[in-house]
Amino acid sequence: MVEDLPDSRTRELMLAEALSHVPGYTPGDPSIEVTRLSGGSVNRSYSVLTPVGRFVLRLSQGPDAWLTSDRSVERELQRIAARALIAPRIIAADGNDWWMVTEYVTGRLWMEPDFANPERLARLGGTLRRLHQLPLPEIGRFDLLKALAGYAERVGADPPTAAQVYAGR
């Protein structure tokens, strides 16, 4: 999958709207740092440092960025994991799945040698065990066949542009 965000003007509007939900963000404040983060094949993510703290802002191309109808389940799962101190807390999220702001958690990417380190693997296994012991949300049983059927119905139809979808939210 490659990054397929809307045109640059729409992306700028999305970014401006999302930034307005970052605690301590004031447009034009020279002390605020917004830095694009590397990685991500579907989303565009930014580190946002404000006088209040450091946050991550994720922009998405919208619901079709994933094989789901919306990201409400993802948000609920992240809230559950955040309460268990396994995931960063969600600060704000767009109900139409265009953006999400979370706390920034300092860490490092796993590298190949980590997979041969018994201590690192034991820590990962412990975290996964804790994660899988968490209560399941009431919503969000993902039905792959239903999602694929929905995509099949849309094949051949002229989809609206991202700007049209975003403007008509």
Coordinates of N, CA, C and O in Angstrom, one line a residue:
M1 N 0.8 -1.2 0.0 CA 0.0 0.0 0.0 C 0.9 1.2 0.0 O 1.9 1.3 0.7
V2 N 0.5 2.2 -0.7 CA 1.3 3.5 -0.7 C 0.4 4.6 -0.1 O -0.8 4.5 -0.1
E3 N 1.1 5.6 0.3 CA 0.4 6.7 0.9 C -0.5 7.4 -0.2 O 0.0 7.7 -1.3
D4 N -1.7 7.6 0.1 CA -2.6 8.2 -0.9 C -3.5 9.2 -0.3 O -4.8 9.0 -0.2
L5 N -3.0 10.2 0.2 CA -3.7 11.3 0.9 C -4.3 12.2 -0.2 O -3.8 12.3 -1.3
P6 N -5.3 13.0 0.2 CA -5.9 13.9 -0.8 C -4.9 14.9 -1.3 O -3.8 15.0 -0.8
D7 N -5.4 15.7 -2.2 CA -4.5 16.7 -2.8 C -4.0 17.7 -1.8 O -4.4 17.7 -0.6
S8 N -2.9 18.4 -2.1 CA -2.2 19.2 -1.1 C -3.0 20.2 -0.4 O -2.9 20.5 0.8
R9 N -3.9 20.9 -1.1 CA -4.8 21.9 -0.5 C -5.7 21.3 0.5 O -5.9 21.8 1.6
T10 N -6.3 20.2 0.2 CA -7.2 19.5 1.1 C -6.4 19.0 2.3 O -6.8 19.1 3.5
R11 N -5.2 18.5 2.1 CA -4.3 18.0 3.1 C -4.0 19.2 4.1 O -3.9 19.0 5.3
E12 N -3.7 20.3 3.5 CA -3.4 21.5 4.4 C -4.6 21.9 5.3 O -4.4 22.2 6.4
L13 N -5.8 21.8 4.7 CA -7.0 22.1 5.5 C -7.2 21.1 6.6 O -7.5 21.4 7.7
M14 N -7.0 19.8 6.3 CA -7.1 18.7 7.3 C -6.0 19.0 8.4 O -6.4 18.8 9.6
L15 N -4.8 19.3 8.0 CA -3.7 19.5 9.0 C -4.1 20.7 9.9 O -3.9 20.6 11.1
A16 N -4.5 21.8 9.3 CA -4.9 22.9 10.1 C -6.0 22.6 11.1 O -6.0 23.0 12.3
E17 N -7.0 21.9 10.6 CA -8.1 21.5 11.5 C -7.7 20.6 12.6 O -8.0 20.8 13.8
A18 N -6.9 19.6 12.3 CA -6.4 18.7 13.3 C -5.5 19.4 14.3 O -5.5 19.2 15.5
L19 N -4.6 20.3 13.8 CA -3.7 21.0 14.7 C -4.5 21.8 15.7 O -4.0 22.0 16.9
S20 N -5.6 22.3 15.3 CA -6.4 23.1 16.3 C -6.9 22.3 17.5 O -7.3 22.9 18.5
H21 N -6.8 21.0 17.4 CA -7.2 20.1 18.5 C -6.0 19.6 19.4 O -6.2 18.9 20.3
V22 N -4.8 20.1 19.0 CA -3.6 19.7 19.8 C -3.5 20.7 20.9 O -3.5 21.9 20.8
P23 N -3.4 20.1 22.2 CA -3.3 21.0 23.3 C -2.1 22.0 23.2 O -1.0 21.5 22.9
G24 N -2.4 23.2 23.5 CA -1.3 24.2 23.5 C -0.9 24.8 22.1 O 0.0 25.6 22.0
Y25 N -1.6 24.3 21.0 CA -1.2 24.7 19.7 C -1.8 26.1 19.4 O -3.0 26.3 19.6
T26 N -1.0 27.0 19.0 CA -1.5 28.3 18.5 C -0.8 28.6 17.2 O 0.4 28.6 17.1
P27 N -1.6 28.8 16.1 CA -1.0 29.0 14.8 C -0.1 30.2 14.9 O -0.4 31.3 15.5
G28 N 1.1 30.1 14.2 CA 2.0 31.1 14.1 C 3.0 31.2 15.3 O 3.9 32.0 15.3
D29 N 2.7 30.5 16.4 CA 3.6 30.5 17.6 C 5.0 29.9 17.2 O 5.0 28.7 16.8
P30 N 6.1 30.7 17.2 CA 7.4 30.2 16.8 C 7.9 29.1 17.7 O 8.9 28.4 17.3
S31 N 7.4 29.0 18.9 CA 7.9 27.9 19.8 C 7.4 26.6 19.5 O 7.9 25.6 20.0
I32 N 6.4 26.5 18.7 CA 5.7 25.2 18.4 C 6.5 24.5 17.2 O 6.8 25.2 16.2
E33 N 6.8 23.2 17.4 CA 7.5 22.5 16.4 C 6.5 21.4 15.8 O 6.0 20.6 16.6
V34 N 6.3 21.4 14.5 CA 5.6 20.4 13.8 C 6.5 19.7 12.9 O 7.1 20.3 11.9
T35 N 6.8 18.4 13.1 CA 7.8 17.6 12.3 C 7.1 16.4 11.8 O 6.5 15.6 12.5
R36 N 7.3 16.2 10.5 CA 6.8 15.0 9.8 C 7.5 13.8 10.3 O 8.8 13.8 10.4
L37 N 6.8 12.7 10.7 CA 7.5 11.5 11.2 C 7.6 10.5 10.0 O 6.7 10.5 9.1
S38 N 8.7 9.8 10.0 CA 8.9 8.8 8.9 C 8.0 7.6 9.1 O 7.5 7.3 10.2
G39 N 7.9 6.8 8.0 CA 7.1 5.6 8.1 C 5.7 5.8 7.8 O 5.2 6.9 7.5
G40 N 4.9 4.7 7.9 CA 3.5 4.8 7.6 C 3.3 4.6 6.1 O 3.8 5.4 5.3
S41 N 2.5 3.6 5.7 CA 2.2 3.4 4.3 C 0.8 4.0 3.9 O 0.6 4.2 2.7
V42 N 0.0 4.3 4.9 CA -1.4 4.8 4.6 C -1.6 6.2 5.2 O -2.3 7.0 4.6
N43 N -1.0 6.5 6.3 CA -1.2 7.7 7.0 C 0.0 8.6 6.9 O 1.1 8.2 6.5
R44 N -0.2 9.9 7.2 CA 0.9 10.9 7.3 C 0.9 11.3 8.8 O -0.1 11.8 9.3
S45 N 2.0 11.1 9.5 CA 2.0 11.4 10.9 C 3.0 12.5 11.2 O 4.1 12.6 10.5
Y46 N 2.7 13.3 12.3 CA 3.5 14.4 12.7 C 3.8 14.4 14.2 O 2.9 14.0 14.9
S47 N 5.0 14.8 14.6 CA 5.2 15.1 16.0 C 4.9 16.6 16.2 O 5.4 17.4 15.4
V48 N 4.1 16.9 17.2 CA 3.8 18.3 17.5 C 4.2 18.6 18.9 O 3.7 18.1 19.9
L49 N 5.2 19.5 19.0 CA 5.7 19.9 20.3 C 5.1 21.3 20.6 O 5.3 22.3 19.8
T50 N 4.4 21.4 21.7 CA 3.8 22.7 22.1 C 4.2 23.0 23.6 O 4.8 22.1 24.2
P51 N 3.9 24.2 24.1 CA 4.2 24.5 25.5 C 3.6 23.5 26.5 O 4.1 23.4 27.6
V52 N 2.5 22.8 26.0 CA 1.8 21.9 26.9 C 2.4 20.5 26.9 O 2.3 19.8 27.9
G53 N 3.1 20.1 25.8 CA 3.6 18.8 25.7 C 3.9 18.4 24.3 O 3.8 19.2 23.4
R54 N 4.2 17.1 24.1 CA 4.5 16.5 22.8 C 3.4 15.6 22.4 O 2.9 14.7 23.2
F55 N 2.9 15.6 21.2 CA 1.8 14.9 20.7 C 2.1 14.3 19.3 O 3.0 14.7 18.6
V56 N 1.3 13.3 18.9 CA 1.4 12.8 17.6 C 0.0 13.0 16.9 O -1.0 12.8 17.4
L57 N 0.1 13.6 15.7 CA -1.0 13.9 14.9 C -1.0 13.0 13.6 O 0.1 12.9 12.9
R58 N -2.0 12.2 13.4 CA -2.0 11.3 12.3 C -3.2 11.7 11.3 O -4.3 11.9 11.7
L59 N -2.8 12.0 10.1 CA -3.8 12.3 9.1 C -4.0 11.0 8.2 O -3.1 10.3 7.9
S60 N -5.2 10.8 7.9 CA -5.6 9.7 7.0 C -6.3 10.1 5.8 O -6.9 11.2 5.8
Q61 N -6.3 9.3 4.8 CA -7.1 9.6 3.6 C -8.6 9.4 3.9 O -9.4 9.7 3.0
G62 N -8.9 8.8 5.0 CA -10.3 8.6 5.3 C -10.6 7.1 5.5 O -9.7 6.3 5.6
P63 N -11.9 6.8 5.7 CA -12.3 5.4 6.0 C -11.7 4.3 5.1 O -11.4 3.3 5.6
D64 N -11.6 4.6 3.8 CA -11.1 3.6 2.9 C -9.6 3.3 3.1 O -9.1 2.5 2.3
A65 N -8.9 4.0 4.0 CA -7.5 3.8 4.2 C -7.3 2.4 4.7 O -6.2 1.8 4.6
W66 N -8.3 1.8 5.4 CA -8.2 0.4 5.9 C -9.4 -0.3 5.4 O -10.4 0.2 4.9
L67 N -9.4 -1.6 5.6 CA -10.5 -2.5 5.3 C -11.6 -2.4 6.4 O -12.0 -3.4 6.9
T68 N -12.0 -1.2 6.7 CA -13.1 -1.1 7.7 C -14.0 0.1 7.2 O -13.6 0.9 6.4
S69 N -15.2 0.2 7.8 CA -16.1 1.2 7.4 C -15.7 2.5 8.1 O -15.9 3.6 7.6
D70 N -15.1 2.4 9.3 CA -14.6 3.6 10.0 C -13.6 3.1 11.0 O -13.4 1.9 11.2
R71 N -13.0 4.0 11.7 CA -12.0 3.7 12.7 C -12.5 3.7 14.1 O -11.7 3.8 15.1
S72 N -13.8 3.7 14.3 CA -14.3 3.8 15.7 C -13.8 2.6 16.5 O -13.6 2.8 17.7
V73 N -13.7 1.5 15.9 CA -13.2 0.3 16.7 C -11.8 0.5 17.0 O -11.4 0.2 18.2
E74 N -11.0 1.0 16.1 CA -9.6 1.2 16.4 C -9.4 2.2 17.6 O -8.6 2.0 18.5
R75 N -10.3 3.3 17.6 CA -10.2 4.2 18.7 C -10.6 3.6 20.0 O -10.0 3.8 21.0
E76 N -11.6 2.7 20.0 CA -12.1 2.1 21.2 C -11.0 1.1 21.7 O -10.7 1.1 22.9
L77 N -10.4 0.4 20.8 CA -9.3 -0.6 21.2 C -8.1 0.2 21.8 O -7.5 -0.2 22.8
Q78 N -7.8 1.4 21.2 CA -6.7 2.2 21.7 C -7.0 2.7 23.1 O -6.2 2.8 24.0
R79 N -8.3 3.1 23.3 CA -8.7 3.7 24.6 C -8.5 2.6 25.7 O -8.0 2.8 26.8
I80 N -8.9 1.4 25.4 CA -8.8 0.2 26.3 C -7.3 0.0 26.6 O -6.9 -0.1 27.8
A81 N -6.5 -0.1 25.6 CA -5.1 -0.3 25.8 C -4.4 0.9 26.5 O -3.5 0.7 27.3
A82 N -4.8 2.1 26.3 CA -4.3 3.3 27.0 C -4.6 3.2 28.5 O -3.7 3.5 29.3
R83 N -5.8 2.8 28.8 CA -6.2 2.7 30.2 C -5.3 1.6 30.9 O -5.0 1.7 32.1
A84 N -4.8 0.6 30.2 CA -3.9 -0.4 30.7 C -2.4 0.0 30.6 O -1.5 -0.7 30.9
L85 N -2.2 1.3 30.1 CA -0.8 1.8 30.0 C 0.0 1.0 28.9 O 1.2 0.9 29.0
I86 N -0.7 0.5 27.9 CA 0.0 -0.2 26.8 C 0.1 0.7 25.6 O 1.0 0.5 24.8
A87 N -0.8 1.6 25.4 CA -0.9 2.5 24.2 C -1.0 3.9 24.7 O -1.4 4.2 25.8
P88 N -0.6 4.9 23.8 CA -0.8 6.3 24.1 C -2.3 6.7 24.2 O -3.1 6.1 23.5
R89 N -2.6 7.6 25.0 CA -3.9 8.1 25.2 C -4.3 9.0 24.0 O -3.6 9.8 23.5
I90 N -5.6 8.8 23.6 CA -6.1 9.6 22.5 C -6.5 10.9 23.1 O -7.3 11.0 24.0
I91 N -6.1 12.0 22.5 CA -6.4 13.4 22.9 C -7.7 13.8 22.2 O -8.6 14.4 22.8
A92 N -7.7 13.6 20.9 CA -8.8 14.1 20.1 C -8.8 13.2 18.8 O -7.8 12.8 18.4
A93 N -10.0 13.0 18.3 CA -10.1 12.2 17.0 C -11.3 12.7 16.2 O -12.4 13.0 16.8
D94 N -11.1 12.8 15.0 CA -12.2 13.3 14.1 C -13.1 12.1 13.9 O -12.7 11.0 13.6
G95 N -14.4 12.3 14.1 CA -15.4 11.3 13.9 C -15.5 10.7 12.5 O -16.1 9.7 12.3
N96 N -15.0 11.5 11.6 CA -15.0 11.0 10.2 C -13.7 10.3 9.7 O -13.5 10.1 8.6
D97 N -12.9 10.1 10.7 CA -11.6 9.3 10.5 C -10.6 10.0 9.7 O -9.7 9.4 9.1
W98 N -10.6 11.3 9.6 CA -9.6 12.0 8.9 C -8.3 12.3 9.7 O -7.2 12.4 9.1
W99 N -8.4 12.4 11.0 CA -7.2 12.6 11.8 C -7.4 12.1 13.3 O -8.6 11.9 13.7
M100 N -6.3 12.0 14.0 CA -6.3 11.6 15.4 C -5.1 12.2 16.0 O -4.0 12.2 15.4
V101 N -5.3 12.7 17.3 CA -4.2 13.2 18.1 C -4.0 12.4 19.3 O -5.0 12.1 20.0
T102 N -2.8 11.9 19.5 CA -2.5 11.1 20.7 C -1.3 11.7 21.5 O -0.6 12.6 20.9
E103 N -1.1 11.2 22.7 CA 0.1 11.6 23.4 C 1.3 11.0 22.6 O 1.1 10.0 21.9
Y104 N 2.4 11.6 22.8 CA 3.6 11.1 22.2 C 4.3 10.2 23.2 O 4.4 10.6 24.4
V105 N 4.7 9.0 22.8 CA 5.4 8.1 23.7 C 6.8 7.9 23.2 O 7.0 7.5 22.0
T106 N 7.8 8.2 24.0 CA 9.1 8.0 23.6 C 9.5 6.5 23.5 O 9.1 5.8 24.4
G107 N 10.1 6.2 22.5 CA 10.5 4.8 22.3 C 11.5 4.7 21.2 O 12.0 5.7 20.6
R108 N 11.7 3.5 20.8 CA 12.6 3.2 19.6 C 12.0 2.1 18.8 O 11.3 1.2 19.3
L109 N 12.3 2.1 17.5 CA 11.9 1.0 16.6 C 12.7 -0.2 16.9 O 13.8 -0.2 17.2
W110 N 12.0 -1.3 16.8 CA 12.7 -2.6 16.9 C 13.6 -2.8 15.7 O 13.2 -2.5 14.5
M111 N 14.8 -3.3 15.9 CA 15.7 -3.6 14.8 C 15.9 -5.1 14.8 O 15.6 -5.8 15.8
E112 N 16.5 -5.6 13.8 CA 16.7 -7.0 13.6 C 17.4 -7.7 14.9 O 16.9 -8.7 15.3
P113 N 18.4 -7.1 15.5 CA 19.0 -7.7 16.6 C 18.0 -7.9 17.8 O 18.2 -8.8 18.7
D114 N 17.0 -7.1 17.9 CA 16.1 -7.2 19.0 C 15.4 -8.5 19.0 O 15.0 -9.0 20.0
F115 N 15.2 -9.1 17.8 CA 14.4 -10.3 17.7 C 15.3 -11.5 18.2 O 14.8 -12.6 18.3
A116 N 16.6 -11.3 18.4 CA 17.4 -12.3 18.9 C 17.8 -12.1 20.4 O 18.5 -12.9 20.9
N117 N 17.2 -11.1 20.9 CA 17.5 -10.7 22.3 C 16.4 -11.3 23.3 O 15.3 -10.8 23.2
P118 N 16.8 -12.3 24.1 CA 15.8 -12.9 24.9 C 15.0 -12.0 25.9 O 13.8 -12.1 26.1
E119 N 15.8 -11.0 26.4 CA 15.1 -10.0 27.3 C 14.1 -9.2 26.6 O 13.0 -8.9 27.1
R120 N 14.4 -8.7 25.4 CA 13.5 -7.9 24.6 C 12.3 -8.7 24.2 O 11.1 -8.3 24.3
L121 N 12.5 -10.0 23.8 CA 11.4 -10.9 23.4 C 10.5 -11.2 24.6 O 9.3 -11.2 24.5
A122 N 11.1 -11.4 25.8 CA 10.3 -11.6 27.0 C 9.4 -10.4 27.3 O 8.2 -10.6 27.7
R123 N 10.0 -9.2 27.2 CA 9.2 -8.0 27.5 C 8.1 -7.9 26.5 O 6.9 -7.5 26.9
L124 N 8.4 -8.1 25.2 CA 7.3 -8.0 24.2 C 6.2 -9.1 24.5 O 5.0 -8.8 24.4
G125 N 6.6 -10.3 24.8 CA 5.6 -11.3 25.1 C 4.8 -11.0 26.3 O 3.6 -11.2 26.3
G126 N 5.4 -10.4 27.3 CA 4.6 -9.9 28.5 C 3.6 -8.8 28.1 O 2.5 -8.9 28.6
T127 N 4.0 -7.9 27.3 CA 3.1 -6.8 26.9 C 2.0 -7.4 26.1 O 0.8 -7.0 26.3
L128 N 2.3 -8.3 25.2 CA 1.2 -8.9 24.3 C 0.3 -9.8 25.2 O -1.0 -9.8 25.0
R129 N 0.8 -10.4 26.2 CA -0.1 -11.2 27.1 C -1.0 -10.2 27.9 O -2.2 -10.5 27.9
R130 N -0.5 -9.1 28.4 CA -1.4 -8.1 29.0 C -2.4 -7.6 28.1 O -3.6 -7.4 28.4
L131 N -2.0 -7.3 26.8 CA -2.9 -6.8 25.8 C -4.1 -7.8 25.6 O -5.2 -7.4 25.5
H132 N -3.7 -9.0 25.4 CA -4.8 -10.0 25.1 C -5.6 -10.4 26.3 O -6.7 -11.1 26.1
Q133 N -5.3 -10.0 27.5 CA -6.1 -10.2 28.6 C -7.1 -9.1 28.9 O -8.0 -9.2 29.7
L134 N -7.0 -8.0 28.1 CA -7.9 -6.9 28.3 C -9.3 -7.2 27.8 O -9.5 -8.1 26.9
P135 N -10.3 -6.6 28.4 CA -11.7 -6.8 28.0 C -11.9 -6.4 26.5 O -11.4 -5.4 26.1
L136 N -12.7 -7.2 25.8 CA -13.0 -6.8 24.5 C -14.1 -5.8 24.5 O -15.0 -5.7 25.3
P137 N -14.1 -4.9 23.5 CA -15.1 -3.8 23.4 C -16.4 -4.5 23.0 O -16.5 -5.5 22.4
E138 N -17.5 -3.8 23.3 CA -18.8 -4.3 22.8 C -19.0 -4.1 21.3 O -19.8 -4.8 20.7
I139 N -18.3 -3.2 20.7 CA -18.5 -2.9 19.3 C -17.3 -3.5 18.5 O -16.3 -3.9 19.1
G140 N -17.5 -3.6 17.3 CA -16.3 -3.8 16.4 C -15.9 -5.2 16.0 O -14.7 -5.4 15.8
R141 N -16.8 -6.1 15.8 CA -16.4 -7.3 15.2 C -16.2 -7.1 13.7 O -17.1 -6.8 13.0
F142 N -15.0 -7.2 13.3 CA -14.6 -7.0 11.9 C -15.1 -8.1 11.0 O -14.7 -9.3 11.3
D143 N -15.9 -7.9 10.0 CA -16.3 -8.9 9.1 C -15.7 -8.7 7.8 O -16.1 -7.8 7.0
L144 N -14.7 -9.4 7.5 CA -13.9 -9.3 6.2 C -14.8 -9.5 5.0 O -14.7 -8.7 4.1
L145 N -15.6 -10.5 5.0 CA -16.5 -10.7 3.9 C -17.5 -9.5 3.6 O -17.7 -9.1 2.5
K146 N -18.0 -9.0 4.7 CA -18.9 -7.8 4.5 C -18.1 -6.6 4.0 O -18.6 -5.9 3.1
A147 N -16.9 -6.4 4.5 CA -16.1 -5.3 4.0 C -15.8 -5.5 2.5 O -15.8 -4.5 1.7
L148 N -15.4 -6.7 2.1 CA -15.0 -6.9 0.7 C -16.3 -6.8 -0.2 O -16.2 -6.3 -1.3
A149 N -17.4 -7.2 0.3 CA -18.7 -7.0 -0.5 C -19.0 -5.6 -0.7 O -19.4 -5.2 -1.8
G150 N -18.7 -4.7 0.3 CA -18.9 -3.3 0.2 C -18.0 -2.7 -0.9 O -18.4 -1.9 -1.7
Y151 N -16.7 -3.2 -0.9 CA -15.8 -2.7 -1.9 C -16.2 -3.2 -3.3 O -16.1 -2.4 -4.2
A152 N -16.7 -4.4 -3.4 CA -17.1 -4.9 -4.7 C -18.3 -4.1 -5.2 O -18.4 -3.9 -6.4
E153 N -19.2 -3.6 -4.4 CA -20.3 -2.8 -4.8 C -19.8 -1.5 -5.4 O -20.5 -0.9 -6.3
R154 N -18.7 -1.0 -4.8 CA -18.2 0.3 -5.3 C -17.3 0.3 -6.5 O -17.0 1.3 -7.1
V155 N -16.9 -0.9 -6.9 CA -16.0 -1.0 -8.0 C -16.8 -0.6 -9.3 O -17.9 -0.9 -9.5
G156 N -16.2 0.3 -10.0 CA -16.8 0.8 -11.2 C -17.6 2.1 -11.0 O -17.9 2.8 -12.0
A157 N -17.9 2.4 -9.8 CA -18.6 3.6 -9.6 C -17.6 4.8 -9.6 O -16.4 4.6 -9.3
D158 N -18.1 5.9 -9.9 CA -17.2 7.1 -9.9 C -17.1 7.6 -8.5 O -18.1 8.3 -8.0
P159 N -16.1 7.4 -7.7 CA -16.0 7.8 -6.4 C -15.8 9.3 -6.3 O -15.2 9.9 -7.2
P160 N -16.3 10.0 -5.3 CA -16.0 11.4 -5.1 C -14.6 11.6 -4.8 O -13.9 10.7 -4.3
T161 N -14.1 12.8 -5.1 CA -12.7 13.1 -4.8 C -12.6 13.3 -3.3 O -13.6 13.5 -2.6
A162 N -11.4 13.2 -2.8 CA -11.2 13.4 -1.3 C -11.6 14.8 -0.9 O -12.2 14.9 0.2
A163 N -11.4 15.8 -1.7 CA -11.8 17.1 -1.4 C -13.3 17.2 -1.3 O -13.9 17.9 -0.4
Q164 N -14.1 16.5 -2.2 CA -15.5 16.5 -2.1 C -16.0 15.8 -0.8 O -16.9 16.3 -0.1
V165 N -15.4 14.7 -0.5 CA -15.8 14.0 0.7 C -15.5 14.8 1.9 O -16.3 14.9 2.8
Y166 N -14.3 15.4 2.0 CA -13.9 16.1 3.2 C -14.8 17.4 3.3 O -15.2 17.7 4.4
A167 N -15.1 18.0 2.2 CA -15.9 19.3 2.3 C -17.4 18.9 2.7 O -18.0 19.7 3.4
G168 N -17.9 17.8 2.4 CA -19.2 17.4 2.7 C -19.4 16.7 4.0 O -20.5 16.2 4.3
R169 N -18.4 16.6 4.8 CA -18.5 15.9 6.1 C -19.7 16.3 6.8 O -20.3 15.9 7.6

